[in-house]
Tab-separated table of C-alpha atoms and ligand atoms in Angstrom:
chain	number	residue	atom	x	y	z
A	1	MET	CA	27.325	19.917	21.737
A	2	ALA	CA	29.142	23.161	22.478
A	3	GLY	CA	32.542	21.565	21.668
A	4	ALA	CA	31.465	19.709	18.515
A	5	PRO	CA	33.589	20.412	15.440
A	6	VAL	CA	31.276	21.768	12.753
A	7	GLY	CA	31.254	22.661	9.021
A	8	ASP	CA	28.754	23.304	6.276
A	9	ASP	CA	26.555	20.227	5.988
A	10	VAL	CA	24.985	21.423	2.681
A	11	TYR	CA	28.449	20.658	1.313
A	12	ALA	CA	28.662	17.498	3.454
A	13	GLU	CA	31.522	19.155	5.309
A	14	ASP	CA	30.266	18.945	8.896
A	15	PRO	CA	32.538	16.337	10.563
A	16	THR	CA	30.172	15.634	13.434
A	17	VAL	CA	27.154	15.170	11.133
A	18	ASN	CA	29.296	12.859	8.918
A	19	ARG	CA	30.300	10.887	11.966
A	20	LEU	CA	26.717	10.544	13.162
A	21	GLN	CA	25.563	9.471	9.684
A	22	GLU	CA	28.325	6.857	9.351
A	23	TYR	CA	27.712	5.444	12.794
A	24	GLY	CA	23.924	5.512	12.294
A	25	ALA	CA	24.198	3.711	8.966
A	26	GLU	CA	26.335	0.979	10.525
A	27	LEU	CA	23.916	0.545	13.453
A	28	LEU	CA	20.934	0.371	11.148
A	29	GLY	CA	22.530	-2.209	8.825
A	30	GLN	CA	22.634	0.073	5.799
A	31	GLU	CA	25.364	1.686	3.602
A	32	ALA	CA	24.592	5.331	4.347
A	33	ALA	CA	22.418	7.609	6.439
A	34	LEU	CA	21.102	11.223	6.342
A	35	PHE	CA	20.590	13.352	9.396
A	36	CYS	CA	17.172	15.041	9.259
A	37	ALA	CA	15.493	17.617	11.410
A	38	THR	CA	12.497	15.465	12.217
A	39	GLY	CA	11.169	11.914	11.924
A	40	SER	CA	8.483	13.174	9.638
A	41	LEU	CA	11.068	14.506	7.261
A	42	ALA	CA	13.015	11.210	7.369
A	43	ASN	CA	9.728	9.325	6.689
A	44	LEU	CA	8.857	11.738	3.878
A	45	LEU	CA	12.246	11.110	2.141
A	46	GLY	CA	12.183	7.358	2.916
A	47	ILE	CA	8.698	6.798	1.441
A	48	TRP	CA	9.593	9.045	-1.536
A	49	LEU	CA	12.511	6.734	-2.290
A	50	VAL	CA	10.301	3.631	-2.423
A	51	ALA	CA	7.191	5.103	-4.181
A	52	GLU	CA	6.656	7.503	-7.000
A	53	ARG	CA	3.754	9.756	-7.814
A	54	GLY	CA	0.449	7.912	-8.412
A	55	VAL	CA	1.291	4.666	-6.681
A	56	GLU	CA	0.389	3.482	-3.241
A	57	VAL	CA	2.128	2.412	-0.042
A	58	LEU	CA	0.476	-0.191	2.193
A	59	CYS	CA	0.607	0.323	5.943
A	60	ASP	CA	-1.252	-0.289	9.211
A	61	GLU	CA	-4.333	1.940	9.688
A	62	ARG	CA	-2.708	3.264	12.850
A	63	ALA	CA	0.643	4.073	11.206
A	64	HIS	CA	2.266	7.434	12.002
A	65	ILE	CA	2.629	8.149	8.297
A	66	VAL	CA	-1.165	8.085	7.767
A	67	ARG	CA	-2.335	9.503	11.121
A	68	ALA	CA	0.263	11.977	12.199
A	69	GLU	CA	2.130	13.491	9.306
A	70	LEU	CA	-0.608	15.744	8.050
A	71	GLY	CA	-1.006	13.942	4.701
A	72	ALA	CA	2.545	14.919	3.678
A	73	HIS	CA	3.165	11.915	1.417
A	74	GLY	CA	0.101	12.782	-0.650
A	75	ALA	CA	0.269	16.571	-0.342
A	76	LEU	CA	3.953	16.872	-1.271
A	77	HIS	CA	4.850	13.726	-3.192
A	78	GLY	CA	1.617	12.537	-4.814
A	79	ILE	CA	1.754	9.169	-3.079
A	80	THR	CA	-1.357	7.411	-1.834
A	81	THR	CA	-1.674	5.049	1.033
A	82	ARG	CA	-3.958	2.054	1.696
A	83	THR	CA	-4.215	0.485	5.055
A	84	TRP	CA	-4.640	-2.914	6.693
A	85	ARG	CA	-6.258	-3.340	10.127
A	86	SER	CA	-4.173	-5.367	12.547
A	87	VAL	CA	-5.687	-6.770	15.697
A	88	ASP	CA	-2.614	-6.315	17.941
A	89	GLY	CA	-0.516	-3.794	15.975
A	90	VAL	CA	1.591	-6.554	14.427
A	91	ALA	CA	2.137	-6.476	10.700
A	92	ARG	CA	1.476	-10.023	9.323
A	93	LEU	CA	2.465	-11.218	5.923
A	94	GLU	CA	-0.776	-13.126	5.187
A	95	GLN	CA	-2.802	-10.000	5.760
A	96	ILE	CA	-0.524	-7.739	3.755
A	97	GLU	CA	-0.191	-10.226	0.890
A	98	ALA	CA	-3.949	-10.104	0.317
A	99	GLU	CA	-3.863	-6.260	-0.063
A	100	VAL	CA	-1.092	-5.970	-2.623
A	101	SER	CA	-2.404	-4.751	-5.934
A	102	HIS	CA	-0.412	-5.432	-9.050
A	103	ILE	CA	-0.650	-3.068	-11.932
A	104	GLY	CA	-3.866	-3.305	-13.942
A	105	GLY	CA	-6.081	-1.081	-16.024
A	106	HIS	CA	-7.654	0.669	-13.091
A	107	LEU	CA	-6.174	-0.465	-9.757
A	108	VAL	CA	-3.518	1.666	-8.105
A	109	LYS	CA	-0.235	-0.141	-8.145
A	110	THR	CA	1.300	-1.039	-4.778
A	111	ALA	CA	4.918	0.125	-4.642
A	112	ALA	CA	5.913	-0.519	-1.117
A	113	ILE	CA	4.981	-1.847	2.320
A	114	GLU	CA	5.477	0.334	5.379
A	115	ILE	CA	6.036	-1.076	8.821
A	116	GLU	CA	6.299	0.888	12.082
A	117	ASN	CA	8.404	-0.633	14.866
A	118	THR	CA	7.250	-0.066	17.521
A	119	LEU	CA	3.730	0.867	16.519
A	120	ASN	CA	3.022	4.080	18.473
A	121	PHE	CA	-0.766	4.079	18.213
A	122	ALA	CA	-0.997	0.360	19.151
A	123	SER	CA	0.494	0.724	22.625
A	124	GLY	CA	4.081	0.528	21.309
A	125	ALA	CA	3.575	-2.947	19.796
A	126	ILE	CA	6.712	-4.728	18.694
A	127	GLN	CA	7.067	-6.247	15.246
A	128	PRO	CA	8.577	-9.713	15.615
A	129	LEU	CA	11.797	-10.064	13.562
A	130	GLU	CA	10.666	-13.247	11.870
A	131	GLU	CA	7.461	-11.588	10.666
A	132	VAL	CA	9.438	-8.606	9.305
A	133	ARG	CA	11.847	-10.985	7.549
A	134	GLY	CA	8.935	-12.788	5.905
A	135	ILE	CA	7.452	-9.450	4.697
A	136	SER	CA	10.889	-8.315	3.446
A	137	GLN	CA	11.369	-11.508	1.443
A	138	PHE	CA	7.888	-11.335	0.027
A	139	ALA	CA	8.472	-7.691	-0.924
A	140	ALA	CA	11.754	-8.492	-2.666
A	141	GLY	CA	10.103	-11.308	-4.614
A	142	HIS	CA	7.422	-8.951	-5.868
A	143	GLY	CA	9.497	-5.861	-6.641
A	144	LEU	CA	8.150	-3.937	-3.707
A	145	GLY	CA	10.079	-1.641	-1.416
A	146	VAL	CA	9.894	-1.801	2.413
A	147	HIS	CA	10.055	1.333	4.496
A	148	LEU	CA	10.617	0.819	8.216
A	149	ASP	CA	9.506	3.682	10.478
A	150	GLY	CA	11.867	2.913	13.286
A	151	ALA	CA	11.173	6.058	15.303
A	152	ARG	CA	11.329	3.724	18.344
A	153	LEU	CA	13.373	0.919	16.822
A	154	GLY	CA	15.690	0.973	19.867
A	155	ASN	CA	12.729	0.121	22.049
A	156	ALA	CA	11.905	-2.875	19.917
A	157	CYS	CA	15.465	-3.986	20.113
A	158	VAL	CA	16.031	-3.805	23.833
A	159	ALA	CA	12.746	-5.695	24.327
A	160	THR	CA	13.574	-8.493	21.912
A	161	GLY	CA	17.375	-8.710	22.128
A	162	HIS	CA	17.752	-8.177	18.365
A	163	SER	CA	20.029	-5.428	17.035
A	164	MET	CA	18.768	-2.385	15.104
A	165	GLY	CA	20.757	-3.776	12.139
A	166	ASP	CA	18.821	-7.042	12.345
A	167	TYR	CA	15.637	-5.076	11.593
A	168	GLY	CA	17.191	-2.258	9.540
A	169	SER	CA	18.916	-4.510	7.017
A	170	LEU	CA	15.469	-6.069	6.122
A	171	ALA	CA	14.183	-2.704	4.913
A	172	THR	CA	14.890	-0.634	1.720
A	173	THR	CA	14.689	2.546	3.797
A	174	VAL	CA	14.670	2.841	7.590
A	175	THR	CA	14.327	5.775	10.004
A	176	LEU	CA	15.311	6.251	13.652
A	177	CYS	CA	14.368	9.096	16.041
A	178	LEU	CA	17.232	10.415	18.092
A	179	SER	CA	14.862	12.463	20.144
A	180	LYS	CA	11.957	10.523	21.715
A	181	GLY	CA	13.269	7.969	24.264
A	182	LEU	CA	16.905	8.382	23.141
A	183	GLY	CA	16.876	11.884	24.561
A	184	ALA	CA	18.556	14.085	21.936
A	185	PRO	CA	16.874	17.474	21.572
A	186	VAL	CA	16.399	17.275	17.785
A	187	GLY	CA	16.844	14.940	14.879
A	188	SER	CA	16.200	11.610	13.068
A	189	LEU	CA	18.215	9.461	10.775
A	190	LEU	CA	17.160	7.989	7.435
A	191	ALA	CA	19.256	5.094	6.252
A	192	SER	CA	19.449	3.148	2.988
A	193	THR	CA	21.889	2.475	0.111
A	194	ARG	CA	24.493	5.095	-0.799
A	195	GLU	CA	22.650	5.847	-4.022
A	196	ASN	CA	19.307	6.295	-2.242
A	197	ILE	CA	20.783	8.547	0.391
A	198	ALA	CA	22.430	10.752	-2.313
A	199	LYS	CA	18.992	11.161	-3.911
A	200	ALA	CA	17.360	11.890	-0.533
A	201	ARG	CA	19.943	14.553	0.201
A	202	VAL	CA	18.945	16.462	-2.939
A	203	GLN	CA	15.234	16.125	-2.151
A	204	ARG	CA	15.823	17.247	1.414
A	205	LYS	CA	17.475	20.457	0.146
A	206	ARG	CA	14.624	20.973	-2.326
A	207	LEU	CA	12.199	20.753	0.612
A	208	GLY	CA	14.207	23.363	2.575
A	209	GLY	CA	15.753	20.757	4.891
A	210	GLY	CA	19.378	21.273	4.049
A	211	TRP	CA	21.193	22.746	7.061
A	212	ARG	CA	24.528	24.294	7.738
A	213	GLN	CA	26.478	23.830	11.005
A	214	ALA	CA	24.199	21.028	12.187
A	215	GLY	CA	27.041	19.369	14.072
A	216	VAL	CA	25.891	20.868	17.335
A	217	LEU	CA	22.733	18.791	16.998
A	218	ALA	CA	24.523	15.750	15.553
A	219	ALA	CA	26.777	15.727	18.611
A	220	ALA	CA	23.721	15.124	20.834
A	221	GLY	CA	22.501	12.448	18.440
A	222	LEU	CA	25.862	10.686	18.671
A	223	TYR	CA	25.754	10.892	22.442
A	224	ALA	CA	22.250	9.426	22.388
A	225	LEU	CA	23.273	6.460	20.214
A	226	GLU	CA	26.365	5.766	22.265
A	227	ASN	CA	24.786	6.065	25.718
A	228	ASN	CA	21.016	5.883	25.671
A	229	VAL	CA	19.947	2.832	23.728
A	230	ASN	CA	20.443	0.085	26.373
A	231	ARG	CA	18.828	2.195	29.078
A	232	LEU	CA	15.509	2.131	27.129
A	233	SER	CA	14.774	-1.046	29.039
A	234	GLU	CA	14.432	1.076	32.157
A	235	ASP	CA	11.665	3.047	30.441
A	236	HIS	CA	9.908	-0.250	29.708
A	237	ARG	CA	10.122	-1.252	33.349
A	238	ALA	CA	8.834	2.211	34.407
A	239	ALA	CA	5.861	1.893	31.976
A	240	ARG	CA	4.962	-1.499	33.548
A	241	GLY	CA	5.334	0.044	37.002
A	242	PHE	CA	2.982	2.869	35.989
A	243	ALA	CA	0.431	0.443	34.500
A	244	GLU	CA	0.475	-1.817	37.582
A	245	GLU	CA	-0.532	1.144	39.765
A	246	VAL	CA	-3.322	2.159	37.428
A	247	THR	CA	-4.755	-1.328	37.179
A	248	ARG	CA	-4.689	-1.774	40.970
A	249	LEU	CA	-7.729	0.532	41.279
A	250	ALA	CA	-9.035	0.558	37.629
A	251	PRO	CA	-8.355	-2.981	36.372
A	252	TRP	CA	-10.412	-2.336	33.163
A	253	ALA	CA	-8.375	0.762	32.154
A	254	ILE	CA	-5.419	-0.956	30.451
A	255	GLY	CA	-5.850	-3.880	28.138
A	256	GLY	CA	-3.101	-6.383	27.644
A	257	GLU	CA	0.648	-6.369	28.244
A	258	ILE	CA	2.854	-3.312	28.101
A	259	PRO	CA	5.435	-4.255	25.439
A	260	THR	CA	7.596	-1.156	25.550
A	261	ASN	CA	7.371	2.397	26.837
A	262	ILE	CA	3.803	3.386	25.770
A	263	VAL	CA	0.674	2.873	27.862
A	264	VAL	CA	-2.721	3.464	26.344
A	265	ILE	CA	-5.353	4.137	28.995
A	266	ASP	CA	-9.100	3.745	28.552
A	267	THR	CA	-10.715	6.450	30.617
A	268	GLY	CA	-14.066	4.671	30.958
A	269	LYS	CA	-17.026	6.980	31.413
A	270	LEU	CA	-14.738	9.880	32.245
A	271	PRO	CA	-13.970	12.075	29.173
A	272	ALA	CA	-10.260	12.024	28.318
A	273	ASP	CA	-10.096	15.843	28.620
A	274	GLU	CA	-11.137	15.563	32.229
A	275	LEU	CA	-8.474	13.013	33.100
A	276	LEU	CA	-5.912	15.273	31.380
A	277	ALA	CA	-7.061	18.262	33.338
A	278	ARG	CA	-7.201	16.549	36.694
A	279	ALA	CA	-3.873	14.770	36.277
A	280	GLY	CA	-2.332	17.973	34.908
A	281	ALA	CA	-3.400	19.806	38.034
A	282	GLN	CA	-1.233	17.264	39.960
A	283	GLY	CA	1.750	17.845	37.655
A	284	LEU	CA	1.242	14.825	35.456
A	285	LYS	CA	1.155	15.333	31.676
A	286	LEU	CA	-0.664	12.802	29.538
A	287	SER	CA	-1.725	13.035	25.886
A	288	LYS	CA	-5.112	12.524	24.377
A	289	LEU	CA	-5.601	9.791	21.730
A	290	GLY	CA	-9.397	9.879	21.587
A	291	ASP	CA	-12.460	11.035	23.482
A	292	HIS	CA	-11.938	8.189	26.022
A	293	GLU	CA	-8.354	7.255	25.315
A	294	VAL	CA	-5.147	8.674	26.764
A	295	ARG	CA	-1.473	7.883	26.168
A	296	ALA	CA	1.381	7.817	28.703
A	297	VAL	CA	4.949	7.547	27.526
A	298	THR	CA	8.004	6.922	29.683
A	299	HIS	CA	11.410	8.375	28.802
A	300	LEU	CA	14.861	9.184	30.246
A	301	ASP	CA	13.739	12.332	31.963
A	302	VAL	CA	11.422	10.539	34.432
A	303	THR	CA	12.488	7.975	37.016
A	304	HIS	CA	10.844	4.677	37.949
A	305	GLU	CA	9.582	6.263	41.123
A	306	ASP	CA	8.117	9.212	39.161
A	307	CYS	CA	6.208	6.749	37.026
A	308	VAL	CA	4.856	4.747	39.984
A	309	GLU	CA	3.727	8.047	41.478
A	310	ALA	CA	2.085	9.015	38.176
A	311	GLY	CA	0.291	5.655	38.099
A	312	LYS	CA	-1.079	6.426	41.562
A	313	ILE	CA	-2.409	9.740	40.389
A	314	VAL	CA	-4.230	8.121	37.456
A	315	ALA	CA	-5.476	5.264	39.667
A	316	ALA	CA	-6.997	7.636	42.174
A	317	ILE	CA	-8.965	9.358	39.446
A	318	LEU	CA	-10.065	6.344	37.470
A	319	GLY	CA	-10.754	4.299	40.616
A	320	GLU	CA	-13.977	6.263	40.961
A	321	VAL	CA	-14.990	6.026	37.341
A	322	GLU	CA	-17.203	3.355	35.758
A	323	PRO	CA	-15.947	1.413	32.772
A	324	ARG	CA	-17.687	2.059	29.489
B	401	PLP	C1	7.573	10.764	16.532
B	401	PLP	C2	7.387	9.826	15.450
B	401	PLP	C3	7.795	10.125	14.122
B	401	PLP	C4	8.404	11.480	13.728
B	401	PLP	O1	7.869	12.530	14.359
B	401	PLP	P1	8.585	13.967	14.320
B	401	PLP	O2	7.747	14.714	15.369
B	401	PLP	O3	8.370	14.481	12.999
B	401	PLP	O4	9.981	13.865	14.638
B	401	PLP	C5	7.612	9.211	13.160
B	401	PLP	N1	7.113	7.983	13.432
B	401	PLP	C6	6.691	7.671	14.645
B	401	PLP	C7	6.118	6.278	14.891
B	401	PLP	C8	6.813	8.558	15.719
B	401	PLP	O5	6.392	8.181	16.910
């Protein structure tokens, strides 16, 4: 980062940012990419490219864009969302198809379908490539855009063996977080056609997101893409190791498989806040999803042994708790 050649990215003159954007576009199976400060900004621009004011985007009810972006798409771009409820966090064409509303006298027109891979709030569920392909073909046939929130697309890819381009090329607009499990301190990519990215660049500046010598950050992003994608499988193994320890003493606490690096824990009759406080006192940080639901995420700063140890801490606490 300290040695990265830099320039003014508002003029597209930062060589390191340009290199990251070219490499990112290639990896994501798109023509061009834009380096953004956050995944929320990349999603904001990506959704804006596929939906105009007064139309709707369909997405899972647990999608990051509806739950964790503070209503930005409505507040800033006048876009509404309507959601489907998936059982297992997997977006399925037959369910989405039934929700699409074509323009009429009074129904909001559906402009795009949004898919999140992996789905954060559904225990990091993976979207199967064939399902995404079906949705993409359906969307193309009906004049709908597809936005892929690929904050953790690398996780889906190491788990399935598909490339990021296999998924990314099926979307109109796709994002990828360079922070999260990939380990860069800051930044996300938005990728799409050259024309779309040129438009997004203008809107990013309008929103105050144009930046100058951002190459210091892009250098970390490049490092992350070149070195930290394949090792995401270690995070998946660590998440399973963590979950195994928890279920040893509290078999009811974790439902189903652990597909990637996210483990959702049911805290039973113990309030989530209490688990957070007690685990926190032992040096383990968890995040709260609900009054009786907690999330653990593995990443490159914790080892497999750390995660097994963390599982033991949670197991010791929940082992004395009754299921709900
Ligand atoms: C983290 C995340 C984002 C972006 O979040 P920022 O904090 O704005 O970088 C978007 N989508 C998903 C699924 C995420 O997990």
